[in-house]
Amino acid sequence: DQQVKQNSPSLSVQEGRISILNCDYTNSMFDYFLWYKKYPAEGPTFLISISSIKDKNEDGRFTVFLNKSAKHLSLHIVPSQPGDSAVYFCAARRDNAGNMLTFGGGTRLMVKP
Amino acid sequence: NAGVTQTPKFRVLKTGQSMTLLCAQDMNHEYMYWYRQDPGMGLRLIHYSVGEGTTAKGEVPDGYNVSRLKKQNFLLGLESAAPSQTSVYFCASSDDFNEQFFGPGTRLTVL
């Protein structure tokens, strides 16, 4: 039973347009959410995070939105660049589980020049 | 700073063989983790450690053992490898509740 799901395995967008990556979760005990980016043959790198007490967090071209009632979060990348092409994982942390993360299955983003 | 390093980068084993994957971090982090990544499954936590000398089971611990004898090192052992353990293995480390930093991964194939 996957507690964190990324229902789109892949997404293709044109350079300069907006990329929207989605993530759904089922466990209401999750209180902190993160997005990681992964290039081939490399480890995941932290991108952006959001606490459950907020509904938006922005860092440059990257914005994460959290809708707690829908148990849904999304990552917006504006404008998208070819270097953003990678696999994106969302992850969630429970408030009573130390720093253990539960990851979604990932979405492969392809940004076309 | 090298961050998180993993040894080896690639390995091919035969069913029943054993091996140890080494993870080292130079950030003085208390927490260390071992994950496996399989297609469509994301990263799943195998074992983790909240400090030197401690280990705990994660989501998929069966068939693996770990040790944290030194703060900077976290070892993952496979005593009798099975084809189902073919995967990419990632080590990570973190301070308490901050983001985790990942190593480059070890690609393991069990024939």
PDB file of C-alpha atoms in Angstrom:
ATOM      1  CA  ASP A   1       0.000   0.000   0.000  1.00  0.00           C
ATOM      2  CA  GLN A   2       1.835   3.081  -1.244  1.00  0.00           C
ATOM      3  CA  GLN A   3       1.265   5.974   1.138  1.00  0.00           C
ATOM      4  CA  VAL A   4       2.825   8.464  -1.283  1.00  0.00           C
ATOM      5  CA  LYS A   5       1.870   8.269  -4.941  1.00  0.00           C
ATOM      6  CA  GLN A   6       2.999  10.058  -8.042  1.00  0.00           C
ATOM      7  CA  ASN A   7       0.450   8.987 -10.624  1.00  0.00           C
ATOM      8  CA  SER A   8       2.232  10.388 -13.664  1.00  0.00           C
ATOM      9  CA  PRO A   9       5.329   8.341 -14.518  1.00  0.00           C
ATOM     10  CA  SER A  10       6.413  10.923 -17.081  1.00  0.00           C
ATOM     11  CA  LEU A  11       5.769  14.483 -18.194  1.00  0.00           C
ATOM     12  CA  SER A  12       6.961  16.356 -21.265  1.00  0.00           C
ATOM     13  CA  VAL A  13       6.898  20.157 -21.531  1.00  0.00           C
ATOM     14  CA  GLN A  14       8.340  22.802 -23.817  1.00  0.00           C
ATOM     15  CA  GLU A  15      11.201  24.971 -22.649  1.00  0.00           C
ATOM     16  CA  GLY A  16       9.906  28.184 -21.082  1.00  0.00           C
ATOM     17  CA  ARG A  17       6.524  26.739 -20.149  1.00  0.00           C
ATOM     18  CA  ILE A  18       5.337  25.649 -16.725  1.00  0.00           C
ATOM     19  CA  SER A  19       5.939  22.125 -15.423  1.00  0.00           C
ATOM     20  CA  ILE A  20       3.498  20.829 -12.828  1.00  0.00           C
ATOM     21  CA  LEU A  21       4.356  17.629 -10.985  1.00  0.00           C
ATOM     22  CA  ASN A  22       1.765  16.108  -8.690  1.00  0.00           C
ATOM     23  CA  CYS A  23       1.899  13.950  -5.590  1.00  0.00           C
ATOM     24  CA  ASP A  24      -0.854  12.431  -3.444  1.00  0.00           C
ATOM     25  CA  TYR A  25      -0.589  10.930   0.025  1.00  0.00           C
ATOM     26  CA  THR A  26      -2.863   8.908   2.242  1.00  0.00           C
ATOM     27  CA  ASN A  27      -1.351   9.185   5.725  1.00  0.00           C
ATOM     28  CA  SER A  28      -2.706  12.204   7.627  1.00  0.00           C
ATOM     29  CA  MET A  29       0.199  11.902  10.078  1.00  0.00           C
ATOM     30  CA  PHE A  30       2.649  13.266   7.496  1.00  0.00           C
ATOM     31  CA  ASP A  31       3.710  16.754   8.579  1.00  0.00           C
ATOM     32  CA  TYR A  32       6.588  17.624   6.267  1.00  0.00           C
ATOM     33  CA  PHE A  33       6.992  17.149   2.537  1.00  0.00           C
ATOM     34  CA  LEU A  34      10.054  17.313   0.300  1.00  0.00           C
ATOM     35  CA  TRP A  35      10.857  17.176  -3.386  1.00  0.00           C
ATOM     36  CA  TYR A  36      14.052  15.574  -4.644  1.00  0.00           C
ATOM     37  CA  LYS A  37      15.523  15.708  -8.116  1.00  0.00           C
ATOM     38  CA  LYS A  38      17.541  12.857  -9.597  1.00  0.00           C
ATOM     39  CA  TYR A  39      19.742  12.793 -12.665  1.00  0.00           C
ATOM     40  CA  PRO A  40      20.798   9.444 -14.214  1.00  0.00           C
ATOM     41  CA  ALA A  41      23.670   7.695 -12.411  1.00  0.00           C
ATOM     42  CA  GLU A  42      23.524  10.196  -9.538  1.00  0.00           C
ATOM     43  CA  GLY A  43      21.911  10.229  -6.124  1.00  0.00           C
ATOM     44  CA  PRO A  44      18.784  12.299  -5.450  1.00  0.00           C
ATOM     45  CA  THR A  45      19.372  15.918  -4.442  1.00  0.00           C
ATOM     46  CA  PHE A  46      17.075  17.987  -2.267  1.00  0.00           C
ATOM     47  CA  LEU A  47      15.060  20.603  -4.127  1.00  0.00           C
ATOM     48  CA  ILE A  48      12.420  22.195  -1.931  1.00  0.00           C
ATOM     49  CA  SER A  49      10.260  21.366   1.075  1.00  0.00           C
ATOM     50  CA  ILE A  50       7.085  22.476   2.821  1.00  0.00           C
ATOM     51  CA  SER A  51       5.732  22.098   6.307  1.00  0.00           C
ATOM     52  CA  SER A  52       2.132  21.049   6.835  1.00  0.00           C
ATOM     53  CA  ILE A  53       1.403  24.372   8.524  1.00  0.00           C
ATOM     54  CA  LYS A  54       1.960  26.164   5.211  1.00  0.00           C
ATOM     55  CA  ASP A  55       0.230  25.910   1.869  1.00  0.00           C
ATOM     56  CA  LYS A  56       2.963  27.354  -0.327  1.00  0.00           C
ATOM     57  CA  ASN A  57       6.726  27.612  -0.408  1.00  0.00           C
ATOM     58  CA  GLU A  58       8.705  29.302  -3.152  1.00  0.00           C
ATOM     59  CA  ASP A  59      12.381  29.157  -4.078  1.00  0.00           C
ATOM     60  CA  GLY A  60      13.310  30.851  -7.316  1.00  0.00           C
ATOM     61  CA  ARG A  61      11.698  29.008 -10.218  1.00  0.00           C
ATOM     62  CA  PHE A  62      10.354  26.289  -7.922  1.00  0.00           C
ATOM     63  CA  THR A  63       7.129  26.499  -5.913  1.00  0.00           C
ATOM     64  CA  VAL A  64       5.519  23.754  -3.894  1.00  0.00           C
ATOM     65  CA  PHE A  65       1.824  23.884  -3.048  1.00  0.00           C
ATOM     66  CA  LEU A  66       0.185  21.819  -0.336  1.00  0.00           C
ATOM     67  CA  ASN A  67      -3.546  21.081  -0.101  1.00  0.00           C
ATOM     68  CA  LYS A  68      -3.976  19.249   3.193  1.00  0.00           C
ATOM     69  CA  SER A  69      -7.694  18.644   2.832  1.00  0.00           C
ATOM     70  CA  ALA A  70      -7.095  16.886  -0.494  1.00  0.00           C
ATOM     71  CA  LYS A  71      -3.846  15.284   0.713  1.00  0.00           C
ATOM     72  CA  HIS A  72      -2.194  16.606  -2.424  1.00  0.00           C
ATOM     73  CA  LEU A  73       0.956  18.524  -3.191  1.00  0.00           C
ATOM     74  CA  SER A  74       2.374  19.828  -6.402  1.00  0.00           C
ATOM     75  CA  LEU A  75       5.684  21.201  -7.638  1.00  0.00           C
ATOM     76  CA  HIS A  76       5.598  24.038 -10.160  1.00  0.00           C
ATOM     77  CA  ILE A  77       8.662  24.904 -12.219  1.00  0.00           C
ATOM     78  CA  VAL A  78       8.457  28.220 -14.077  1.00  0.00           C
ATOM     79  CA  PRO A  79       9.977  28.687 -16.566  1.00  0.00           C
ATOM     80  CA  SER A  80      11.074  25.150 -17.356  1.00  0.00           C
ATOM     81  CA  GLN A  81      14.594  24.680 -18.682  1.00  0.00           C
ATOM     82  CA  PRO A  82      16.218  21.700 -20.464  1.00  0.00           C
ATOM     83  CA  GLY A  83      18.497  21.241 -17.429  1.00  0.00           C
ATOM     84  CA  ASP A  84      15.380  20.503 -15.368  1.00  0.00           C
ATOM     85  CA  SER A  85      14.981  17.209 -17.215  1.00  0.00           C
ATOM     86  CA  ALA A  86      15.293  14.602 -14.471  1.00  0.00           C
ATOM     87  CA  VAL A  87      13.249  12.285 -12.277  1.00  0.00           C
ATOM     88  CA  TYR A  88      11.435  14.066  -9.456  1.00  0.00           C
ATOM     89  CA  PHE A  89      10.490  12.289  -6.251  1.00  0.00           C
ATOM     90  CA  CYS A  90       8.151  13.619  -3.624  1.00  0.00           C
ATOM     91  CA  ALA A  91       8.700  12.421  -0.071  1.00  0.00           C
ATOM     92  CA  ALA A  92       6.807  12.743   3.195  1.00  0.00           C
ATOM     93  CA  ARG A  93       7.790  12.584   6.850  1.00  0.00           C
ATOM     94  CA  ARG A  94       5.632  11.622   9.828  1.00  0.00           C
ATOM     95  CA  ASP A  95       5.722  13.773  12.924  1.00  0.00           C
ATOM     96  CA  ASN A  96       6.533  10.852  15.245  1.00  0.00           C
ATOM     97  CA  ALA A  97       8.903   8.857  13.046  1.00  0.00           C
ATOM     98  CA  GLY A  98      12.214  10.651  13.419  1.00  0.00           C
ATOM     99  CA  ASN A  99      13.523  11.744  10.060  1.00  0.00           C
ATOM    100  CA  MET A 100      12.355   8.738   8.061  1.00  0.00           C
ATOM    101  CA  LEU A 101      10.972   9.568   4.645  1.00  0.00           C
ATOM    102  CA  THR A 102       8.380   7.776   2.525  1.00  0.00           C
ATOM    103  CA  PHE A 103       8.965   8.334  -1.182  1.00  0.00           C
ATOM    104  CA  GLY A 104       6.658   8.352  -4.160  1.00  0.00           C
ATOM    105  CA  GLY A 105       7.508   6.383  -7.288  1.00  0.00           C
ATOM    106  CA  GLY A 106       8.886   9.372  -9.175  1.00  0.00           C
ATOM    107  CA  THR A 107       7.951  11.368 -12.290  1.00  0.00           C
ATOM    108  CA  ARG A 108      10.345  11.696 -15.209  1.00  0.00           C
ATOM    109  CA  LEU A 109      10.264  15.264 -16.524  1.00  0.00           C
ATOM    110  CA  MET A 110      11.496  15.981 -20.037  1.00  0.00           C
ATOM    111  CA  VAL A 111      11.887  19.613 -21.037  1.00  0.00           C
ATOM    112  CA  LYS A 112      12.186  20.011 -24.800  1.00  0.00           C
ATOM    113  CA  PRO A 113      14.239  22.897 -26.235  1.00  0.00           C
TER     114      PRO A 113
ATOM    115  CA  ASN B   1      33.893  17.960   1.436  1.00  0.00           C
ATOM    116  CA  ALA B   2      33.124  14.731  -0.379  1.00  0.00           C
ATOM    117  CA  GLY B   3      29.627  14.556   1.155  1.00  0.00           C
ATOM    118  CA  VAL B   4      28.292  10.992   1.001  1.00  0.00           C
ATOM    119  CA  THR B   5      30.360   8.374  -0.820  1.00  0.00           C
ATOM    120  CA  GLN B   6      29.499   4.767  -1.618  1.00  0.00           C
ATOM    121  CA  THR B   7      31.712   1.796  -2.432  1.00  0.00           C
ATOM    122  CA  PRO B   8      31.522  -0.005  -4.832  1.00  0.00           C
ATOM    123  CA  LYS B   9      29.672   1.732  -7.691  1.00  0.00           C
ATOM    124  CA  PHE B  10      28.793  -1.525  -9.476  1.00  0.00           C
ATOM    125  CA  ARG B  11      28.770  -5.170  -8.456  1.00  0.00           C
ATOM    126  CA  VAL B  12      27.580  -8.445  -9.956  1.00  0.00           C
ATOM    127  CA  LEU B  13      26.944 -11.351  -7.590  1.00  0.00           C
ATOM    128  CA  LYS B  14      25.827 -14.907  -8.017  1.00  0.00           C
ATOM    129  CA  THR B  15      22.860 -16.176  -6.001  1.00  0.00           C
ATOM    130  CA  GLY B  16      23.997 -17.119  -2.523  1.00  0.00           C
ATOM    131  CA  GLN B  17      27.110 -14.955  -2.466  1.00  0.00           C
ATOM    132  CA  SER B  18      27.615 -12.323   0.202  1.00  0.00           C
ATOM    133  CA  MET B  19      28.864  -8.766   0.030  1.00  0.00           C
ATOM    134  CA  THR B  20      29.082  -5.531   1.992  1.00  0.00           C
ATOM    135  CA  LEU B  21      28.308  -2.056   0.710  1.00  0.00           C
ATOM    136  CA  LEU B  22      30.150   0.775   2.393  1.00  0.00           C
ATOM    137  CA  CYS B  23      28.776   4.258   2.949  1.00  0.00           C
ATOM    138  CA  ALA B  24      30.859   7.109   4.329  1.00  0.00           C
ATOM    139  CA  GLN B  25      29.903  10.708   5.140  1.00  0.00           C
ATOM    140  CA  ASP B  26      32.090  13.613   6.178  1.00  0.00           C
ATOM    141  CA  MET B  27      29.356  15.994   7.358  1.00  0.00           C
ATOM    142  CA  ASN B  28      29.304  14.745  10.961  1.00  0.00           C
ATOM    143  CA  HIS B  29      25.660  13.710  10.561  1.00  0.00           C
ATOM    144  CA  GLU B  30      24.020  11.632  13.254  1.00  0.00           C
ATOM    145  CA  TYR B  31      21.433   9.935  11.013  1.00  0.00           C
ATOM    146  CA  MET B  32      22.304   7.531   8.193  1.00  0.00           C
ATOM    147  CA  TYR B  33      20.038   5.506   5.926  1.00  0.00           C
ATOM    148  CA  TRP B  34      20.099   2.745   3.319  1.00  0.00           C
ATOM    149  CA  TYR B  35      17.505   2.742   0.531  1.00  0.00           C
ATOM    150  CA  ARG B  36      16.888   0.624  -2.509  1.00  0.00           C
ATOM    151  CA  GLN B  37      15.409   2.020  -5.705  1.00  0.00           C
ATOM    152  CA  ASP B  38      13.403  -0.161  -8.060  1.00  0.00           C
ATOM    153  CA  PRO B  39      11.540   0.991 -11.187  1.00  0.00           C
ATOM    154  CA  GLY B  40       8.226   2.631 -10.324  1.00  0.00           C
ATOM    155  CA  MET B  41       8.726   2.018  -6.604  1.00  0.00           C
ATOM    156  CA  GLY B  42      10.627   5.123  -5.631  1.00  0.00           C
ATOM    157  CA  LEU B  43      13.115   4.724  -2.810  1.00  0.00           C
ATOM    158  CA  ARG B  44      12.322   2.286  -0.028  1.00  0.00           C
ATOM    159  CA  LEU B  45      14.064   2.424   3.320  1.00  0.00           C
ATOM    160  CA  ILE B  46      15.961  -0.755   4.228  1.00  0.00           C
ATOM    161  CA  HIS B  47      17.637   0.149   7.546  1.00  0.00           C
ATOM    162  CA  TYR B  48      18.641   3.336   9.269  1.00  0.00           C
ATOM    163  CA  SER B  49      20.749   4.567  12.185  1.00  0.00           C
ATOM    164  CA  VAL B  50      20.175   7.496  14.533  1.00  0.00           C
ATOM    165  CA  GLY B  51      23.722   7.485  15.860  1.00  0.00           C
ATOM    166  CA  GLU B  52      26.957   5.547  16.263  1.00  0.00           C
ATOM    167  CA  GLY B  53      26.273   2.028  17.505  1.00  0.00           C
ATOM    168  CA  THR B  54      22.533   2.136  16.712  1.00  0.00           C
ATOM    169  CA  THR B  55      20.544   0.542  13.893  1.00  0.00           C
ATOM    170  CA  ALA B  56      16.847   0.052  13.169  1.00  0.00           C
ATOM    171  CA  LYS B  57      14.695  -1.623  10.557  1.00  0.00           C
ATOM    172  CA  GLY B  58      13.031   0.313   7.809  1.00  0.00           C
ATOM    173  CA  GLU B  59      10.313  -0.663   5.372  1.00  0.00           C
ATOM    174  CA  VAL B  60      12.098  -3.562   3.595  1.00  0.00           C
ATOM    175  CA  PRO B  61      14.784  -4.978   5.956  1.00  0.00           C
ATOM    176  CA  ASP B  62      14.558  -8.708   5.145  1.00  0.00           C
ATOM    177  CA  GLY B  63      17.742 -10.204   3.701  1.00  0.00           C
ATOM    178  CA  TYR B  64      19.928  -7.278   4.813  1.00  0.00           C
ATOM    179  CA  ASN B  65      21.995  -6.447   7.877  1.00  0.00           C
ATOM    180  CA  VAL B  66      23.697  -3.195   8.848  1.00  0.00           C
ATOM    181  CA  SER B  67      26.316  -1.910  11.219  1.00  0.00           C
ATOM    182  CA  ARG B  68      27.317   1.582  12.405  1.00  0.00           C
ATOM    183  CA  LEU B  69      30.545   1.081  14.333  1.00  0.00           C
ATOM    184  CA  LYS B  70      31.823   4.568  13.487  1.00  0.00           C
ATOM    185  CA  LYS B  71      29.741   7.705  13.171  1.00  0.00           C
ATOM    186  CA  GLN B  72      30.923   8.389   9.648  1.00  0.00           C
ATOM    187  CA  ASN B  73      30.356   4.881   8.248  1.00  0.00           C
ATOM    188  CA  PHE B  74      27.232   2.802   7.649  1.00  0.00           C
ATOM    189  CA  LEU B  75      27.645  -0.702   6.217  1.00  0.00           C
ATOM    190  CA  LEU B  76      24.957  -2.718   4.439  1.00  0.00           C
ATOM    191  CA  GLY B  77      25.449  -6.461   4.226  1.00  0.00           C
ATOM    192  CA  LEU B  78      23.824  -9.135   2.108  1.00  0.00           C
ATOM    193  CA  GLU B  79      24.561 -12.538   3.627  1.00  0.00           C
ATOM    194  CA  SER B  80      23.074 -14.675   0.845  1.00  0.00           C
ATOM    195  CA  ALA B  81      22.191 -12.639  -2.218  1.00  0.00           C
ATOM    196  CA  ALA B  82      18.988 -13.357  -4.159  1.00  0.00           C
ATOM    197  CA  PRO B  83      17.900 -12.132  -7.619  1.00  0.00           C
ATOM    198  CA  SER B  84      15.157 -10.088  -5.890  1.00  0.00           C
ATOM    199  CA  GLN B  85      17.930  -7.963  -4.385  1.00  0.00           C
ATOM    200  CA  THR B  86      18.977  -6.721  -7.809  1.00  0.00           C
ATOM    201  CA  SER B  87      18.527  -2.993  -7.414  1.00  0.00           C
ATOM    202  CA  VAL B  88      20.231   0.362  -7.059  1.00  0.00           C
ATOM    203  CA  TYR B  89      21.207   1.066  -3.470  1.00  0.00           C
ATOM    204  CA  PHE B  90      21.486   4.578  -2.072  1.00  0.00           C
ATOM    205  CA  CYS B  91      22.954   5.679   1.195  1.00  0.00           C
ATOM    206  CA  ALA B  92      21.946   8.996   2.781  1.00  0.00           C
ATOM    207  CA  SER B  93      22.765  11.005   5.867  1.00  0.00           C
ATOM    208  CA  SER B  94      21.162  13.902   7.710  1.00  0.00           C
ATOM    209  CA  ASP B  95      21.107  16.060  10.771  1.00  0.00           C
ATOM    210  CA  ASP B  96      18.050  15.315  12.881  1.00  0.00           C
ATOM    211  CA  PHE B  97      15.125  16.773  10.967  1.00  0.00           C
ATOM    212  CA  ASN B  98      16.823  18.388   8.004  1.00  0.00           C
ATOM    213  CA  GLU B  99      16.918  17.132   4.454  1.00  0.00           C
ATOM    214  CA  GLN B 100      18.810  13.956   3.654  1.00  0.00           C
ATOM    215  CA  PHE B 101      21.948  14.017   1.521  1.00  0.00           C
ATOM    216  CA  PHE B 102      22.369  11.071  -0.822  1.00  0.00           C
ATOM    217  CA  GLY B 103      25.370   9.212  -2.194  1.00  0.00           C
ATOM    218  CA  PRO B 104      25.766   8.387  -5.903  1.00  0.00           C
ATOM    219  CA  GLY B 105      24.394   4.860  -5.575  1.00  0.00           C
ATOM    220  CA  THR B 106      25.577   1.264  -6.037  1.00  0.00           C
ATOM    221  CA  ARG B 107      24.112  -0.769  -8.883  1.00  0.00           C
ATOM    222  CA  LEU B 108      23.883  -4.408  -7.794  1.00  0.00           C
ATOM    223  CA  THR B 109      22.960  -7.298 -10.049  1.00  0.00           C
ATOM    224  CA  VAL B 110      22.346 -10.758  -8.608  1.00  0.00           C
ATOM    225  CA  LEU B 111      22.385 -13.549 -11.174  1.00  0.00           C
TER     226      LEU B 111
END
